[in-house]
Short mmCIF file of C-alpha atoms and ligand atoms in Angstrom, two decimals:
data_model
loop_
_atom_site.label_atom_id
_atom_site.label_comp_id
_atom_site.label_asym_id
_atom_site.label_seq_id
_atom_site.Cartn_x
_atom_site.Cartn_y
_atom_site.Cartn_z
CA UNK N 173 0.00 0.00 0.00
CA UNK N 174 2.64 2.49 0.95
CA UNK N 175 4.42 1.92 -2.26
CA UNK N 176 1.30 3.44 -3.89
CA UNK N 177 1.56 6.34 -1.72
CA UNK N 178 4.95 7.21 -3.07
CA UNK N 179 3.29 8.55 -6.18
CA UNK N 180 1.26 10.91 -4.20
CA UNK N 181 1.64 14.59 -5.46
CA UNK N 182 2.18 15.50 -1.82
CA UNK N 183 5.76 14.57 -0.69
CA UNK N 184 5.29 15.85 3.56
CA UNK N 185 1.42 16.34 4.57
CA UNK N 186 1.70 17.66 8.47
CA UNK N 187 -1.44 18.53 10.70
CA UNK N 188 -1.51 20.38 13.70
CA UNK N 189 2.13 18.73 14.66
CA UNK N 190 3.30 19.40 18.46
CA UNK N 191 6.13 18.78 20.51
CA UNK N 192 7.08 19.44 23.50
CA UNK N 193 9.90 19.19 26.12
CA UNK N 194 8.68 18.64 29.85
CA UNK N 195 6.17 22.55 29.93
CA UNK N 196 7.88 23.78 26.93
CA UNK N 197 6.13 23.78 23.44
CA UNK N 198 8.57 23.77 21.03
CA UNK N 199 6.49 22.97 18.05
CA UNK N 200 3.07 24.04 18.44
CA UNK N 201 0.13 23.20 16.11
CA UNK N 202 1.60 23.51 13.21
CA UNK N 203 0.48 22.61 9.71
CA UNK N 204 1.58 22.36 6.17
CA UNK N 205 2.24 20.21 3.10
CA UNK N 206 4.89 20.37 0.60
CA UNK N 207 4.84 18.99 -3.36
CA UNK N 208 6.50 16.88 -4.73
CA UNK N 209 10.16 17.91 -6.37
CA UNK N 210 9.61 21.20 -4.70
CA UNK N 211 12.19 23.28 -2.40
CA UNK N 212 10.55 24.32 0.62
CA UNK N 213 12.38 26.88 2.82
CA UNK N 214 12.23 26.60 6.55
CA UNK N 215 12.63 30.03 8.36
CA UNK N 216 12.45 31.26 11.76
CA UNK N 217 14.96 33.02 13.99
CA UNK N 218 16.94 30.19 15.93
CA UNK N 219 15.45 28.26 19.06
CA UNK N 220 11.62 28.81 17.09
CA UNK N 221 11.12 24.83 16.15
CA UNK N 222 13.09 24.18 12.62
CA UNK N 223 15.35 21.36 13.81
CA UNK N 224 12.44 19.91 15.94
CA UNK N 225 9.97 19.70 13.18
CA UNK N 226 12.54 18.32 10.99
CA UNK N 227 13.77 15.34 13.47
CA UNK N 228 9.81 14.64 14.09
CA UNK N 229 9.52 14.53 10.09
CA UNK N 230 12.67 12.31 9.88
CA UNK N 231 11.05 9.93 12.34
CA UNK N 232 13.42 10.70 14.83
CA UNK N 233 11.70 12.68 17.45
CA UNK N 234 8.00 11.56 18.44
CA UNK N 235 5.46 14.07 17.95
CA UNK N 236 3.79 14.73 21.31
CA UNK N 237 0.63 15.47 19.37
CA UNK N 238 -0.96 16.22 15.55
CA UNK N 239 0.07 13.60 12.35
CA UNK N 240 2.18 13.95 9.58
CA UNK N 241 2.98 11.91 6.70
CA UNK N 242 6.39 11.72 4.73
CA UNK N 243 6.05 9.87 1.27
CA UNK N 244 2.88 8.11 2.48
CA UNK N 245 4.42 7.12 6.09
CA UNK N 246 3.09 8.40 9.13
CA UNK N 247 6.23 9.46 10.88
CA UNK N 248 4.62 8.16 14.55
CA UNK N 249 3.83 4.07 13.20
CA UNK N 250 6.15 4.02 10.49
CA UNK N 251 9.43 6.06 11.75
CA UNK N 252 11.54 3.15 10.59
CA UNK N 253 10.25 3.13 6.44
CA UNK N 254 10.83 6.95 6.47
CA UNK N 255 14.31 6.72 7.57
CA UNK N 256 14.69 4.15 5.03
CA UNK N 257 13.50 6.36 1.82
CA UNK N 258 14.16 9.92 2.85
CA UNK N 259 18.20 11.24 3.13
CA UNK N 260 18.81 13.72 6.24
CA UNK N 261 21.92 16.10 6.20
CA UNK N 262 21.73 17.79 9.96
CA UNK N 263 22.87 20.67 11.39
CA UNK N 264 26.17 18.97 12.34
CA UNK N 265 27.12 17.01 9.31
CA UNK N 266 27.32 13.64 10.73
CA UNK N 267 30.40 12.70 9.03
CA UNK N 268 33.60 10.45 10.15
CA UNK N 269 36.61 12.66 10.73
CA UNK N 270 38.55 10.00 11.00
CA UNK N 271 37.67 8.18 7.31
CA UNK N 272 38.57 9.15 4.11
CA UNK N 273 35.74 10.42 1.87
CA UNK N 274 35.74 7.14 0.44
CA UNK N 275 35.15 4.97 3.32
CA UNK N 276 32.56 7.68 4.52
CA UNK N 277 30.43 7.09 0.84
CA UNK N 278 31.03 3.33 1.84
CA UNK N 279 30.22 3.59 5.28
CA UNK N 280 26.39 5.63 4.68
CA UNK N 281 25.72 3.36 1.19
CA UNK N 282 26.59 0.53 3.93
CA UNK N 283 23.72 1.94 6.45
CA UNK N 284 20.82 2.04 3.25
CA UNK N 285 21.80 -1.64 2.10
CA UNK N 286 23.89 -0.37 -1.44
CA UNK N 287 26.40 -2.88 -2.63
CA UNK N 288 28.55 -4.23 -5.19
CA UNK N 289 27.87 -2.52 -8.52
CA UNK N 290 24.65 -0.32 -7.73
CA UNK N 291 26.84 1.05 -4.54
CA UNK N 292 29.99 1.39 -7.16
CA UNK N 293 27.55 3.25 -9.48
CA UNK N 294 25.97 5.93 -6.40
CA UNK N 295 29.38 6.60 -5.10
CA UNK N 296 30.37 7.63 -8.59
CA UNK N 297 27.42 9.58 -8.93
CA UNK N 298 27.71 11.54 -5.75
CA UNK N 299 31.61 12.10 -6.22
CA UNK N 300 30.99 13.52 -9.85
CA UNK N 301 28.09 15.77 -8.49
CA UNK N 302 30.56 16.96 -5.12
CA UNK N 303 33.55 17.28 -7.38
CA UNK N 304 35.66 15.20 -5.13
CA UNK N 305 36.42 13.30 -7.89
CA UNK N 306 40.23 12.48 -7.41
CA UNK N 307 39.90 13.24 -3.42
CA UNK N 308 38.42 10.00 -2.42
CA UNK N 309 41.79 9.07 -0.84
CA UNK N 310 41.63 12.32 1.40
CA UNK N 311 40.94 11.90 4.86
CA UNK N 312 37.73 13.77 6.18
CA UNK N 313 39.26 15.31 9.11
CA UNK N 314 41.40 17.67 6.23
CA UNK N 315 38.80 18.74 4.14
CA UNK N 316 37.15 22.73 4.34
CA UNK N 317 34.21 23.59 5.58
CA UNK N 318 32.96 23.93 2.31
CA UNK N 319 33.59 20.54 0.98
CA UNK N 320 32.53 18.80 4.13
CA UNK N 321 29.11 20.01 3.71
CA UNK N 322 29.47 18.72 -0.45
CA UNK N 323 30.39 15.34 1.11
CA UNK N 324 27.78 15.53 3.98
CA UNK N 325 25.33 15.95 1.04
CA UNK N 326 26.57 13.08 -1.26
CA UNK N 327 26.28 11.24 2.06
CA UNK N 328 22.53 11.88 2.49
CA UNK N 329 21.51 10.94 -1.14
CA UNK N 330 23.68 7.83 -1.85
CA UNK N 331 20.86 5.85 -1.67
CA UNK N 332 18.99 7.94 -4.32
CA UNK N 333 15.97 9.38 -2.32
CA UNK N 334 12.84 10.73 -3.42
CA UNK N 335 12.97 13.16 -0.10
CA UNK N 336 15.55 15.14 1.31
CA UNK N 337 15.92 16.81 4.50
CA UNK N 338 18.72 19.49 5.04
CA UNK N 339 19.15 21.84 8.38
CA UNK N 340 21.32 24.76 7.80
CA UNK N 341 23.14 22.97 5.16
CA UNK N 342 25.33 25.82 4.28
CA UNK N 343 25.80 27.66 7.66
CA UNK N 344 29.28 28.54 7.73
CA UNK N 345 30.14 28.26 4.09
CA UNK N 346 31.75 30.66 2.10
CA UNK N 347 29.10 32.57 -0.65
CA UNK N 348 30.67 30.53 -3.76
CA UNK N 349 30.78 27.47 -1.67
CA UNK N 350 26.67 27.83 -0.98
CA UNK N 351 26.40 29.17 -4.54
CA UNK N 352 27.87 25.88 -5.84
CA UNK N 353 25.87 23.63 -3.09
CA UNK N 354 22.10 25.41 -4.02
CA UNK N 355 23.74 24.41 -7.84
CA UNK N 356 23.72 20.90 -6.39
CA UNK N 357 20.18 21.11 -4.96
CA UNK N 358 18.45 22.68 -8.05
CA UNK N 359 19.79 19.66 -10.17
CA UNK N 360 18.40 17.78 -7.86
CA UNK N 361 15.11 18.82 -7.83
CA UNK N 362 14.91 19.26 -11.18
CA UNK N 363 14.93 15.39 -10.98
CA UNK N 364 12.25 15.06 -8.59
CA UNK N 365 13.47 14.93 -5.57
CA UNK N 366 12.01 16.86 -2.61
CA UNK N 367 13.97 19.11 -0.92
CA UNK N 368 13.06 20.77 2.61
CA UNK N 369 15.54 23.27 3.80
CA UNK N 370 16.37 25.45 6.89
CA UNK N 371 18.58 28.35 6.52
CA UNK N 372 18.84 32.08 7.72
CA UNK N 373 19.96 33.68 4.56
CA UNK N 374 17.54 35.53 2.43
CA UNK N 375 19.12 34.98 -0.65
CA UNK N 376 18.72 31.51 -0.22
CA UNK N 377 15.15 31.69 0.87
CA UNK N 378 14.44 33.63 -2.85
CA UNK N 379 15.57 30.52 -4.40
CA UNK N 380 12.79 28.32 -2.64
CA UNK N 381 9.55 27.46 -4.67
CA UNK N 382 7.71 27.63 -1.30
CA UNK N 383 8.43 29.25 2.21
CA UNK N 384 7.10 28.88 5.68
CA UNK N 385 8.50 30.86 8.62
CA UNK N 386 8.09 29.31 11.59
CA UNK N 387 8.48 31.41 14.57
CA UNK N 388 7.87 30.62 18.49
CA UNK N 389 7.08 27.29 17.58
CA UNK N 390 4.37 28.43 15.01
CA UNK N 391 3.73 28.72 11.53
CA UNK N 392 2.90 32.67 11.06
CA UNK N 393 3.47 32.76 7.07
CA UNK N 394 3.51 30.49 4.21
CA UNK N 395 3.53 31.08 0.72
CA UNK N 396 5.92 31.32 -2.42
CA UNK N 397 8.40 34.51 -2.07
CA UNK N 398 6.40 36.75 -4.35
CA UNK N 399 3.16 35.63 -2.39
CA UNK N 400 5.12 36.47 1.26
CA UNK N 401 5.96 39.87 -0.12
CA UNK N 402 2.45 41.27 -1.47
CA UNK N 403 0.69 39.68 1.39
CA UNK N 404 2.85 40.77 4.34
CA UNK N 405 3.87 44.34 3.38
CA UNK N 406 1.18 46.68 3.33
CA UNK N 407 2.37 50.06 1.57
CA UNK N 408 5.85 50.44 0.49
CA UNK N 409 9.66 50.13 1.33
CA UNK N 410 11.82 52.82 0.38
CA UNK N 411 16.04 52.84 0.55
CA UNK N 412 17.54 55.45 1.45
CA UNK N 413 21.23 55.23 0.73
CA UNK N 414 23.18 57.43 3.56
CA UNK N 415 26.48 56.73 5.73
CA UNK N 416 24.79 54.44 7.73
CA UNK N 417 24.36 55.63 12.10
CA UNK N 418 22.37 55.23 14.92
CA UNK N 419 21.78 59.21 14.40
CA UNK N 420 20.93 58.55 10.36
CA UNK N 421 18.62 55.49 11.61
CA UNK N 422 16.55 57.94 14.57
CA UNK N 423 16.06 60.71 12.24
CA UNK N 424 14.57 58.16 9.66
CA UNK N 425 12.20 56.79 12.70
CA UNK N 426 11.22 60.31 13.27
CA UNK N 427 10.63 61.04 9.62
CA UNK N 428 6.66 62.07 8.41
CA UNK N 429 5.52 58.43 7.09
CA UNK N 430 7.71 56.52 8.28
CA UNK N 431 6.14 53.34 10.12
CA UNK N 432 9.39 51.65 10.90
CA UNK N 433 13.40 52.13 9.65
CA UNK N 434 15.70 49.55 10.09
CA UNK N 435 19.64 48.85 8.75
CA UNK N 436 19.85 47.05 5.50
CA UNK N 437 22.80 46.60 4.22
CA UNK N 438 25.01 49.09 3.81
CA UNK N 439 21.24 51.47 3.42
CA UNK N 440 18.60 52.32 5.69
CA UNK N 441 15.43 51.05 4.74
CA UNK N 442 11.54 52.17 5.81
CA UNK N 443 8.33 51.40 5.88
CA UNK N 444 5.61 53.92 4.79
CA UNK N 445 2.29 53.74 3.35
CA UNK N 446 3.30 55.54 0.23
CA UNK N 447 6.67 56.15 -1.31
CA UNK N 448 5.32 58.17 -3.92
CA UNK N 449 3.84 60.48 -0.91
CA UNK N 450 6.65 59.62 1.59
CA UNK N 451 9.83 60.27 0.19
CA UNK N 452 9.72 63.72 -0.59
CA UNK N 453 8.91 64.41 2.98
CA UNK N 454 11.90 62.07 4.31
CA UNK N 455 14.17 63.73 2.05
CA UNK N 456 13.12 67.26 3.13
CA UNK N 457 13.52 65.72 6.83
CA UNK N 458 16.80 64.59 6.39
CA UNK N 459 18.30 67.61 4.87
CA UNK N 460 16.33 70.09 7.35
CA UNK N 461 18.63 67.37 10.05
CA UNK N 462 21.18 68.49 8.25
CA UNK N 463 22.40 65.49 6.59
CA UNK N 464 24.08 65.79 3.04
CA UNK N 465 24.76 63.05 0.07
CA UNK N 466 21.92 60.64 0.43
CA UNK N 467 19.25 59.63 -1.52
CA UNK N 468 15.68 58.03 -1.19
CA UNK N 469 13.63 55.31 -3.76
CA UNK N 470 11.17 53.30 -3.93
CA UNK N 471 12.32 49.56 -4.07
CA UNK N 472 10.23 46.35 -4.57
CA UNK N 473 10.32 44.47 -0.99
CA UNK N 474 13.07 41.53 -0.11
CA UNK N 475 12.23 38.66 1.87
CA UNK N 476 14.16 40.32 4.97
CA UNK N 477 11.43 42.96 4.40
CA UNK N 478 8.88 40.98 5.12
CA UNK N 479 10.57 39.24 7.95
CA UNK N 480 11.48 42.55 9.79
CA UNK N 481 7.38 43.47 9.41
CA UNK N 482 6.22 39.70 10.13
CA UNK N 483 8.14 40.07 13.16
CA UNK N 484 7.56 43.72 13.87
CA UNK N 485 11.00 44.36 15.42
CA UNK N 486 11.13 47.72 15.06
CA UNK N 487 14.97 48.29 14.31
CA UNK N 488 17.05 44.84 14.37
CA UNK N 489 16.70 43.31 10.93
CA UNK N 490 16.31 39.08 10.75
CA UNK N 491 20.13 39.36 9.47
CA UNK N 492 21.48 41.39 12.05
CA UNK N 493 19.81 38.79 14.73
CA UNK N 494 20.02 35.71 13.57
CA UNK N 495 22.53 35.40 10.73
CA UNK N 496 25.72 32.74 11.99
N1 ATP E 57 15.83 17.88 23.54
C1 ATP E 57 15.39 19.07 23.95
N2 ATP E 57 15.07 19.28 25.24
C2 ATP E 57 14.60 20.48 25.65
N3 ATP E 57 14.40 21.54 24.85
C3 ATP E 57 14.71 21.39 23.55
C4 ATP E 57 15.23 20.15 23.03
N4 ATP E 57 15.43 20.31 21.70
C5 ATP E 57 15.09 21.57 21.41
N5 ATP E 57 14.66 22.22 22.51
C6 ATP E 57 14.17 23.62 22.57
O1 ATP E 57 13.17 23.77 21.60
C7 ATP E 57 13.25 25.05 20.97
C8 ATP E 57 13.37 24.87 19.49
O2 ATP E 57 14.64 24.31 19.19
P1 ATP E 57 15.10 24.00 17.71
O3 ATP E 57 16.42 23.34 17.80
O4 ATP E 57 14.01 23.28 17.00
O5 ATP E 57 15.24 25.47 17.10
P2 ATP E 57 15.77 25.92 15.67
O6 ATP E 57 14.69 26.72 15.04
O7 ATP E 57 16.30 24.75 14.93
O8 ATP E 57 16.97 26.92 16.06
P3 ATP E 57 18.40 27.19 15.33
O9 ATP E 57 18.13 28.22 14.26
O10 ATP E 57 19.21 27.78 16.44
O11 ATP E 57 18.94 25.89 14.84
C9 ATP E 57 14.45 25.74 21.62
O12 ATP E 57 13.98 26.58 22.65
C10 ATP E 57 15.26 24.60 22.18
O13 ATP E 57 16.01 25.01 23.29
MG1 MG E 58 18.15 24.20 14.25
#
């Protein structure tokens, strides 16, 4: 029966999910489902329930209340098939130091039951897609960041599955180094495979067909990035490009229009109900301050927009608080 569920359209169907430690609700009521071959994004500031949700998806963790399904399996009866057909890449690559990237392929094909020619033909497969080609002699323990996380990944997927789990797969990785992995994880896709990812950077999170940001343990938006942004920002953002200081952020606050400023990049950015009515008025502001060479636009919202309103922090942006 459950190999007829494996064609289902949805890849994770969850339900009111729950956990929670002794008082504490971790994870608390939350529910979602995610398509098959898509990349869902996991977001939410750290301590507010991504690893949780993903060890109770991974069959792992029991739920302490709610259902969810992963290919067809309920993850509290059938924790043992899911581990089986999904791959898992944590937030600590679970890798062997102490063995070469070889015996570490060998070791994980091992654990899903690969051998002899189709575990010859995998390992080949995930050491073309890592490009460690030529460094399967080199011993774990001496590889970068960086290619510890490619082998962590080749790791998760040597048995070829259809669902694949991956907390903070690139935290600590340098930008060409994530570049190259999300590279990795489109191809993948592309061939059907599902892909549900945590990760505090917003570029990252653009690149996701769907999000959900999950924070205090509960699901407060869901939606593809384009959806997130109309629904979540009422009015506009504008920039306004100035040397960046606490003084250049509370004249912005104190601005006509503005609802909230906040540090973005190396610009200020606020919230008003108009740019085509605001920014006049900020600029006039500004200069009447007495502050010289800056300019303010209109610009379309980013993700860390919508974050900074979702959470309504009114001058610490998502990067500035949770970024590694
Ligand atoms: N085994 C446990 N016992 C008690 N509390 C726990 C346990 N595991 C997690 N928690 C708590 O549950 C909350 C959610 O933790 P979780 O690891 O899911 O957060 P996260 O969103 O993955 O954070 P991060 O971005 O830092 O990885 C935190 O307050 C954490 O301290
Ligand atoms: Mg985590």
């Amino acid at each position: 029966m459950n190999s007829a569920n494996n064609g289902f359209e949805k890849s994770i169907v969850v339900n009111g999910l729950v956990r929670k430690f002794g008082s504490f609700t971790a994870v608390d009521n939350i529910s979602f489902d995610v398509m098959r071959g898509e990349i869902f994004g996991f977001l939410g500031p750290n301590g507010s329930g991504k690893s949780t949700t993903i060890r109770m998806l991974c069959g792992i963790l029991e739920p302490s209340g709610g259902s969810a399904s992963v290919l067809g399996y309920d993850i509290a009866t059938q924790a043992e098939e899911i581990k089986k057909h999904i791959g898992y890449m944590s937030q600590k690559f679970s890798l062997y130091d102490d063995l070469t990237v070889n015996e570490n392929l060998d070791f994980f094909g091992g654990i899903y039951g690969l051998k002899g020619q189709r575990l010859a033909e995998r390992k080949n497969f995930v050491l073309e897609m890592a490009g460690l080609k030529g460094r399967e002699n080199e011993l774990t323990a001496n590889l970068s960041t960086g290619w510890k996380q490619r082998l962590a990944l080749g790791s998760a997927i040597i048995h070829e599955p259809k669902m694949v789990f991956l907390d903070e797969p690139t935290a600590g990785v340098d930008p060409v180094s994530r570049r190259n992995f999300w590279d990795m994880l489109y191809q993948m896709a592309e061939a059907g495979t599902t892909l549900f990812v945590t990760t505090h950077y917003m570029d990252e999170a653009e690149h996701c067909h769907r999000l959900g940001f999950i924070y205090q343990g509960r699901i407060i938006a869901l939606g593809t990035p384009d959806q997130l942004r109309s629904k979540h920002i009422r009015g506009d953002i504008v920039e306004i490009a100035i040397d960046t200081s606490q003084e250049a952020l509370q004249a912005i606050s104190k601005a006509p229009g503005v609802e909230e400023a906040y540090f973005y990049g190396a610009t200020i950015h606020a919230k008003v109900a108009s740019a085509e009515r605001d920014a006049k008025p900020i600029e006039r502001h500004l200069a009447n301050q007495g502050f010289k060479n800056f300019s303010v636009q209109a610009v379309q919202p980013s993700l860390e927009d919508v974050f900074v309103s979702l959470m309504e922090w009114d001058v610490v942006p998502y990067s500035q608080f949770s970024f590694d």
